[in-house]
mmCIF file of C-alpha atoms in Angstrom:
data_model
loop_
_atom_site.group_PDB
_atom_site.id
_atom_site.type_symbol
_atom_site.label_atom_id
_atom_site.label_comp_id
_atom_site.label_asym_id
_atom_site.label_seq_id
_atom_site.Cartn_x
_atom_site.Cartn_y
_atom_site.Cartn_z
ATOM 1 C CA ASN A 209 -0.469 28.758 13.978
ATOM 2 C CA ALA A 210 1.405 26.184 16.077
ATOM 3 C CA GLY A 211 -0.866 23.198 15.294
ATOM 4 C CA VAL A 212 -0.235 20.279 17.665
ATOM 5 C CA THR A 213 2.588 20.797 20.158
ATOM 6 C CA GLN A 214 4.090 17.981 22.199
ATOM 7 C CA THR A 215 6.531 18.315 25.064
ATOM 8 C CA PRO A 216 9.071 17.066 25.854
ATOM 9 C CA LYS A 217 10.673 15.839 22.627
ATOM 10 C CA PHE A 218 12.895 13.363 24.454
ATOM 11 C CA GLN A 219 12.678 11.802 27.912
ATOM 12 C CA VAL A 220 14.531 9.095 29.823
ATOM 13 C CA LEU A 221 12.812 7.594 32.849
ATOM 14 C CA LYS A 222 13.774 4.998 35.394
ATOM 15 C CA THR A 223 11.467 2.044 35.915
ATOM 16 C CA GLY A 224 8.733 2.979 38.370
ATOM 17 C CA GLN A 225 8.901 6.725 37.795
ATOM 18 C CA SER A 226 5.820 8.636 36.724
ATOM 19 C CA MET A 227 5.553 11.483 34.254
ATOM 20 C CA THR A 228 3.158 13.396 32.051
ATOM 21 C CA LEU A 229 3.529 13.886 28.316
ATOM 22 C CA GLN A 230 1.968 17.162 27.269
ATOM 23 C CA CYS A 231 -0.098 17.777 24.144
ATOM 24 C CA ALA A 232 -1.722 21.053 23.164
ATOM 25 C CA GLN A 233 -3.510 22.156 20.011
ATOM 26 C CA ASP A 234 -4.621 25.621 19.014
ATOM 27 C CA MET A 235 -7.053 24.685 16.246
ATOM 28 C CA ASN A 236 -10.124 24.277 18.469
ATOM 29 C CA HIS A 237 -10.338 20.607 17.486
ATOM 30 C CA GLU A 238 -12.775 18.403 19.331
ATOM 31 C CA TYR A 239 -11.038 15.094 18.707
ATOM 32 C CA MET A 240 -7.644 14.312 20.263
ATOM 33 C CA SER A 241 -5.750 11.031 20.465
ATOM 34 C CA TRP A 242 -2.564 9.504 21.781
ATOM 35 C CA TYR A 243 -0.677 6.835 19.828
ATOM 36 C CA ARG A 244 2.502 4.918 20.422
ATOM 37 C CA GLN A 245 4.740 3.901 17.559
ATOM 38 C CA ASP A 246 6.862 0.784 17.775
ATOM 39 C CA PRO A 247 8.982 -0.771 14.999
ATOM 40 C CA GLY A 248 6.961 -2.960 12.643
ATOM 41 C CA MET A 249 3.711 -2.273 14.497
ATOM 42 C CA GLY A 250 2.603 1.036 13.098
ATOM 43 C CA LEU A 251 0.736 3.376 15.411
ATOM 44 C CA ARG A 252 -1.456 1.936 18.122
ATOM 45 C CA LEU A 253 -4.143 3.970 19.813
ATOM 46 C CA ILE A 254 -3.702 4.417 23.571
ATOM 47 C CA HIS A 255 -6.531 6.778 24.555
ATOM 48 C CA TYR A 256 -8.715 9.273 22.782
ATOM 49 C CA SER A 257 -11.123 12.071 23.515
ATOM 50 C CA VAL A 258 -14.113 13.288 21.529
ATOM 51 C CA GLY A 259 -14.426 16.515 23.492
ATOM 52 C CA ALA A 260 -13.628 18.248 26.766
ATOM 53 C CA GLY A 261 -14.543 16.031 29.702
ATOM 54 C CA ILE A 262 -14.855 12.885 27.570
ATOM 55 C CA THR A 263 -12.139 10.245 27.235
ATOM 56 C CA ASP A 264 -12.087 6.613 26.213
ATOM 57 C CA GLN A 265 -9.654 3.746 25.886
ATOM 58 C CA GLY A 266 -7.999 2.711 22.683
ATOM 59 C CA GLU A 267 -6.185 -0.464 21.755
ATOM 60 C CA VAL A 268 -3.373 -0.350 24.355
ATOM 61 C CA PRO A 269 -4.536 1.729 27.364
ATOM 62 C CA ASN A 270 -2.912 -0.196 30.231
ATOM 63 C CA GLY A 271 -0.370 1.807 32.204
ATOM 64 C CA TYR A 272 -1.611 5.155 30.903
ATOM 65 C CA ASN A 273 -4.140 7.725 32.084
ATOM 66 C CA VAL A 274 -5.559 10.743 30.299
ATOM 67 C CA SER A 275 -7.798 13.669 31.100
ATOM 68 C CA ARG A 276 -9.392 16.380 28.980
ATOM 69 C CA SER A 277 -10.271 19.342 31.150
ATOM 70 C CA THR A 278 -9.986 21.815 28.262
ATOM 71 C CA THR A 279 -10.429 21.592 24.503
ATOM 72 C CA GLU A 280 -6.798 22.560 23.954
ATOM 73 C CA ASP A 281 -4.933 20.132 26.207
ATOM 74 C CA PHE A 282 -4.793 16.348 26.356
ATOM 75 C CA PRO A 283 -2.003 15.142 28.690
ATOM 76 C CA LEU A 284 -0.923 11.503 28.844
ATOM 77 C CA ARG A 285 0.220 10.213 32.224
ATOM 78 C CA LEU A 286 2.471 7.239 32.809
ATOM 79 C CA LEU A 287 1.707 6.055 36.320
ATOM 80 C CA SER A 288 4.698 3.759 36.899
ATOM 81 C CA ALA A 289 6.981 3.564 33.887
ATOM 82 C CA ALA A 290 8.067 0.167 32.585
ATOM 83 C CA PRO A 291 10.665 -0.709 29.919
ATOM 84 C CA SER A 292 7.790 -1.955 27.716
ATOM 85 C CA GLN A 293 6.656 1.663 27.499
ATOM 86 C CA THR A 294 9.820 2.659 25.658
ATOM 87 C CA SER A 295 8.382 4.044 22.433
ATOM 88 C CA VAL A 296 7.691 7.129 20.390
ATOM 89 C CA TYR A 297 4.436 8.789 21.402
ATOM 90 C CA PHE A 298 2.330 10.886 19.058
ATOM 91 C CA CYS A 299 -0.572 13.131 19.846
ATOM 92 C CA ALA A 300 -3.104 13.936 17.132
ATOM 93 C CA SER A 301 -6.154 16.151 16.793
ATOM 94 C CA SER A 302 -8.941 16.543 14.275
ATOM 95 C CA ARG A 303 -11.887 18.849 13.857
ATOM 96 C CA ALA A 304 -14.474 16.101 13.543
ATOM 97 C CA ARG A 305 -14.735 12.383 13.141
ATOM 98 C CA ASN A 306 -13.929 12.026 9.478
ATOM 99 C CA THR A 307 -11.572 14.905 8.915
ATOM 100 C CA GLU A 308 -7.800 15.054 8.638
ATOM 101 C CA ALA A 309 -5.818 14.250 11.766
ATOM 102 C CA PHE A 310 -2.923 16.582 12.550
ATOM 103 C CA PHE A 311 0.022 15.075 14.377
ATOM 104 C CA GLY A 312 2.561 16.478 16.778
ATOM 105 C CA GLN A 313 6.272 15.896 16.267
ATOM 106 C CA GLY A 314 6.387 13.065 18.786
ATOM 107 C CA THR A 315 7.984 12.352 22.164
ATOM 108 C CA ARG A 316 10.721 9.729 22.234
ATOM 109 C CA LEU A 317 10.543 8.003 25.629
ATOM 110 C CA THR A 318 13.113 5.561 26.964
ATOM 111 C CA VAL A 319 12.491 3.665 30.192
ATOM 112 C CA VAL A 320 15.574 2.083 31.734
ATOM 113 C CA GLY B 21 -2.991 -1.843 13.879
ATOM 114 C CA GLU B 22 -2.569 -5.472 12.819
ATOM 115 C CA ASP B 23 -5.959 -5.514 11.094
ATOM 116 C CA VAL B 24 -4.684 -3.036 8.545
ATOM 117 C CA GLU B 25 -1.863 -4.745 6.706
ATOM 118 C CA GLN B 26 1.034 -3.411 4.673
ATOM 119 C CA SER B 27 4.314 -4.849 3.546
ATOM 120 C CA LEU B 28 7.191 -3.455 5.587
ATOM 121 C CA PHE B 29 9.700 -2.518 2.886
ATOM 122 C CA LEU B 30 9.788 -1.316 -0.728
ATOM 123 C CA SER B 31 12.776 -0.226 -2.801
ATOM 124 C CA VAL B 32 12.554 1.515 -6.164
ATOM 125 C CA ARG B 33 14.942 3.343 -8.470
ATOM 126 C CA GLU B 34 14.694 7.088 -8.814
ATOM 127 C CA GLY B 35 12.340 7.978 -11.652
ATOM 128 C CA ASP B 36 10.378 4.711 -11.451
ATOM 129 C CA SER B 37 6.855 4.409 -10.076
ATOM 130 C CA SER B 38 6.260 3.135 -6.553
ATOM 131 C CA VAL B 39 3.153 1.203 -5.560
ATOM 132 C CA ILE B 40 2.424 0.742 -1.882
ATOM 133 C CA ASN B 41 -0.389 -1.661 -1.020
ATOM 134 C CA CYS B 42 -2.678 -1.928 1.975
ATOM 135 C CA THR B 43 -5.534 -4.186 3.000
ATOM 136 C CA TYR B 44 -8.086 -3.119 5.579
ATOM 137 C CA THR B 45 -10.879 -4.861 7.407
ATOM 138 C CA ASP B 46 -13.786 -2.577 8.177
ATOM 139 C CA SER B 47 -16.221 -2.540 5.278
ATOM 140 C CA SER B 48 -18.002 0.400 6.889
ATOM 141 C CA SER B 49 -14.911 2.610 6.761
ATOM 142 C CA THR B 50 -15.904 5.877 5.133
ATOM 143 C CA TYR B 51 -12.489 7.444 4.665
ATOM 144 C CA LEU B 52 -9.120 5.820 3.977
ATOM 145 C CA TYR B 53 -5.912 7.765 4.348
ATOM 146 C CA TRP B 54 -2.285 7.748 3.353
ATOM 147 C CA TYR B 55 0.175 9.389 5.730
ATOM 148 C CA LYS B 56 3.900 10.025 5.209
ATOM 149 C CA GLN B 57 6.463 10.026 7.994
ATOM 150 C CA GLU B 58 9.946 11.377 7.367
ATOM 151 C CA PRO B 59 12.762 10.465 9.784
ATOM 152 C CA GLY B 60 12.342 12.032 13.202
ATOM 153 C CA ALA B 61 9.091 13.727 12.258
ATOM 154 C CA GLY B 62 5.402 13.285 12.871
ATOM 155 C CA LEU B 63 2.894 12.001 10.351
ATOM 156 C CA GLN B 64 1.750 14.189 7.510
ATOM 157 C CA LEU B 65 -1.443 13.536 5.574
ATOM 158 C CA LEU B 66 -0.638 12.868 1.924
ATOM 159 C CA THR B 67 -4.058 12.125 0.545
ATOM 160 C CA TYR B 68 -7.308 10.414 1.374
ATOM 161 C CA ILE B 69 -10.147 8.777 -0.497
ATOM 162 C CA PHE B 70 -13.804 8.562 0.302
ATOM 163 C CA SER B 71 -15.237 5.071 0.202
ATOM 164 C CA ASN B 72 -17.615 5.781 -2.689
ATOM 165 C CA MET B 73 -14.663 6.550 -4.975
ATOM 166 C CA ASP B 74 -12.541 4.079 -6.943
ATOM 167 C CA MET B 75 -9.657 6.371 -7.718
ATOM 168 C CA LYS B 76 -8.242 9.728 -6.747
ATOM 169 C CA GLN B 77 -5.359 11.491 -8.429
ATOM 170 C CA ASP B 78 -3.365 14.363 -6.980
ATOM 171 C CA GLN B 79 -0.303 15.374 -9.009
ATOM 172 C CA ARG B 80 2.166 12.449 -8.726
ATOM 173 C CA LEU B 81 -0.073 10.508 -6.354
ATOM 174 C CA THR B 82 -2.788 8.080 -7.420
ATOM 175 C CA VAL B 83 -4.940 6.258 -4.902
ATOM 176 C CA LEU B 84 -6.895 3.183 -5.980
ATOM 177 C CA LEU B 85 -9.612 1.648 -3.845
ATOM 178 C CA ASN B 86 -11.130 -1.796 -4.335
ATOM 179 C CA LYS B 87 -13.943 -1.990 -1.807
ATOM 180 C CA LYS B 88 -14.871 -5.548 -2.692
ATOM 181 C CA ASP B 89 -11.401 -6.797 -1.800
ATOM 182 C CA LYS B 90 -10.804 -4.105 0.868
ATOM 183 C CA HIS B 91 -7.597 -3.171 -0.916
ATOM 184 C CA LEU B 92 -6.062 0.281 -1.084
ATOM 185 C CA SER B 93 -2.976 1.303 -3.017
ATOM 186 C CA LEU B 94 -0.848 4.425 -3.374
ATOM 187 C CA ARG B 95 1.078 4.967 -6.575
ATOM 188 C CA ILE B 96 3.831 7.571 -6.668
ATOM 189 C CA ALA B 97 4.875 8.477 -10.197
ATOM 190 C CA ASP B 98 8.450 9.547 -10.999
ATOM 191 C CA THR B 99 9.663 8.663 -7.505
ATOM 192 C CA GLN B 100 12.305 11.006 -6.123
ATOM 193 C CA THR B 101 14.833 10.627 -3.314
ATOM 194 C CA GLY B 102 12.724 13.025 -1.249
ATOM 195 C CA ASP B 103 9.936 10.453 -1.330
ATOM 196 C CA SER B 104 11.997 8.124 0.877
ATOM 197 C CA ALA B 105 9.932 7.796 4.056
ATOM 198 C CA ILE B 106 7.529 5.504 5.866
ATOM 199 C CA TYR B 107 4.025 5.444 4.394
ATOM 200 C CA PHE B 108 1.061 4.501 6.535
ATOM 201 C CA CYS B 109 -2.410 3.651 5.390
ATOM 202 C CA ALA B 110 -5.193 4.220 7.892
ATOM 203 C CA GLU B 111 -8.915 3.678 8.137
ATOM 204 C CA ARG B 112 -11.485 5.265 10.407
ATOM 205 C CA ARG B 113 -13.439 2.656 12.296
ATOM 206 C CA GLY B 114 -15.535 2.231 15.392
ATOM 207 C CA SER B 115 -18.276 4.338 16.876
ATOM 208 C CA ALA B 116 -15.867 7.210 17.475
ATOM 209 C CA ARG B 117 -14.318 6.739 14.031
ATOM 210 C CA GLN B 118 -10.789 6.606 15.381
ATOM 211 C CA LEU B 119 -7.900 6.073 13.026
ATOM 212 C CA THR B 120 -6.449 2.584 12.801
ATOM 213 C CA PHE B 121 -3.048 2.406 11.139
ATOM 214 C CA GLY B 122 -1.168 -0.207 9.243
ATOM 215 C CA SER B 123 2.387 -1.095 10.225
ATOM 216 C CA GLY B 124 3.855 1.294 7.672
ATOM 217 C CA THR B 125 5.895 0.661 4.518
ATOM 218 C CA GLN B 126 9.473 1.928 4.461
ATOM 219 C CA LEU B 127 10.059 3.265 0.939
ATOM 220 C CA THR B 128 13.690 3.539 -0.106
ATOM 221 C CA VAL B 129 14.491 5.354 -3.340
ATOM 222 C CA LEU B 130 17.774 4.265 -4.891
ATOM 223 C CA PRO B 131 19.777 6.578 -7.182
#
């Protein structure tokens, strides 16, 4: 059982480049979320999804897009990378609203 | 995550008890969580408490909840070097009950 899988683990981008961070879960969870982790700021919610075809904005959505075409996958797209998007990104999933959230191992992104 | 507050650092000696504190804001939060993050890894759920409970104990971990003051604490008994990590408290809030995290407390266990 793989749980929540994020790829890539590390990425360096130039300012203005676009890319997609992948997240997949094999637990048939309805809820999926993307967070960014910055020093001293904990995890901040970027976007989330409560089911296939449904997405919504979190606390810091600007500069990011998401889609949820299947239950398993929840990719995060950076449209035009900026140095302020240098961070560690975590994807999480949970079975329902009040249940445990399972986290991926994270993607460390550096924008130069 | 600024609405959920934690101190950033805590140091304890091996064998002592650690107490990590957290204050939250949403009085309607139904579940409150403690997550552990080891270096270079994702977050792992340590324990959680339902809002109608005052205390929950799980082996070396004790969670105390004061709903009146919106204060949550995690006590780790007999702290070991393997407990060195960042500890996050989190509450579920909002219509979609998304997790909101504190800034994390870096626990350092000294020999």
